[in-house]
GROMACS .gro file of C-alpha atoms in nm:
model
   74
    1MET     CA    1  -0.248   1.750   1.844
    2GLU     CA    2  -0.502   1.588   1.598
    3GLU     CA    3  -0.458   1.618   1.211
    4ASP     CA    4  -0.722   1.821   1.049
    5LYS     CA    5  -0.931   1.637   0.767
    6ARG     CA    6  -0.758   1.822   0.469
    7THR     CA    7  -0.401   1.730   0.620
    8LYS     CA    8  -0.510   1.362   0.672
    9PHE     CA    9  -0.649   1.354   0.323
   10VAL     CA   10  -0.335   1.494   0.147
   11ARG     CA   11  -0.111   1.258   0.367
   12ILE     CA   12  -0.307   0.928   0.276
   13ALA     CA   13  -0.399   1.029  -0.089
   14GLU     CA   14  -0.045   1.106  -0.171
   15ASN     CA   15   0.084   0.783  -0.023
   16ARG     CA   16  -0.180   0.565  -0.177
   17THR     CA   17  -0.157   0.741  -0.525
   18ASN     CA   18   0.241   0.690  -0.517
   19LYS     CA   19   0.202   0.314  -0.432
   20ILE     CA   20  -0.058   0.268  -0.717
   21ILE     CA   21   0.190   0.451  -0.960
   22ASN     CA   22   0.473   0.216  -0.844
   23MET     CA   23   0.256  -0.082  -0.890
   24ILE     CA   24   0.152   0.028  -1.232
   25ARG     CA   25   0.533   0.065  -1.313
   26LEU     CA   26   0.579  -0.284  -1.210
   27LEU     CA   27   0.298  -0.425  -1.400
   28GLY     CA   28   0.480  -0.246  -1.695
   29ASN     CA   29   0.786  -0.460  -1.629
   30CYS     CA   30   0.575  -0.751  -1.733
   31SER     CA   31   0.569  -0.621  -2.090
   32ASN     CA   32   0.914  -0.784  -2.135
   33LYS     CA   33   0.837  -1.068  -2.404
   34SER     CA   34   1.189  -1.232  -2.370
   35THR     CA   35   1.074  -1.322  -1.989
   36TYR     CA   36   0.689  -1.342  -2.033
   37GLU     CA   37   0.426  -1.466  -2.283
   38TYR     CA   38   0.083  -1.299  -2.298
   39SER     CA   39  -0.173  -1.225  -2.569
   40ASP     CA   40  -0.350  -0.931  -2.680
   41LYS     CA   41  -0.658  -1.053  -2.487
   42ASP     CA   42  -0.463  -1.062  -2.174
   43ILE     CA   43  -0.354  -0.696  -2.238
   44ASP     CA   44  -0.712  -0.599  -2.298
   45LYS     CA   45  -0.833  -0.774  -1.996
   46ILE     CA   46  -0.574  -0.619  -1.773
   47PHE     CA   47  -0.625  -0.247  -1.873
   48GLY     CA   48  -0.998  -0.296  -1.901
   49ALA     CA   49  -1.000  -0.393  -1.535
   50LEU     CA   50  -0.774  -0.120  -1.440
   51ASP     CA   51  -0.970   0.149  -1.653
   52LEU     CA   52  -1.291   0.017  -1.464
   53GLU     CA   53  -1.154   0.058  -1.120
   54LEU     CA   54  -1.021   0.382  -1.203
   55LYS     CA   55  -1.349   0.504  -1.326
   56ASP     CA   56  -1.520   0.355  -1.023
   57ALA     CA   57  -1.274   0.520  -0.785
   58LYS     CA   58  -1.331   0.874  -0.941
   59LYS     CA   59  -1.707   0.835  -0.953
   60ARG     CA   60  -1.700   0.768  -0.568
   61PHE     CA   61  -1.525   1.077  -0.525
   62LEU     CA   62  -1.778   1.279  -0.733
   63ASN     CA   63  -2.111   1.101  -0.637
   64ASN     CA   64  -2.015   0.918  -0.301
   65ASP     CA   65  -2.107   0.605  -0.470
   66THR     CA   66  -2.011   0.260  -0.280
   67LYS     CA   67  -1.708   0.046  -0.386
   68ARG     CA   68  -1.706  -0.278  -0.576
   69ASN     CA   69  -1.559  -0.587  -0.451
   70GLY     CA   70  -1.341  -0.861  -0.598
   71GLU     CA   71  -1.016  -0.953  -0.720
   72PHE     CA   72  -0.878  -0.938  -1.082
   73LYS     CA   73  -0.819  -1.279  -1.246
   74LEU     CA   74  -0.686  -1.326  -1.592
   0.00000   0.00000   0.00000
């Protein structure tokens, strides 16, 4: 039996959202100053990139905009 569009969306969106949440938690592990060295500029760049991607993703849901390409680099 073929999955309907809503069921497919819920399954995939929940899975991907949970993966993203877990990755954000892993990123938070990098905040340990006894293990890592970073600057305020690094923090601003990381969270600026995340904020931008979240805004773009939300805009795609609201306006069906196309996605941006590119990887994040410090």
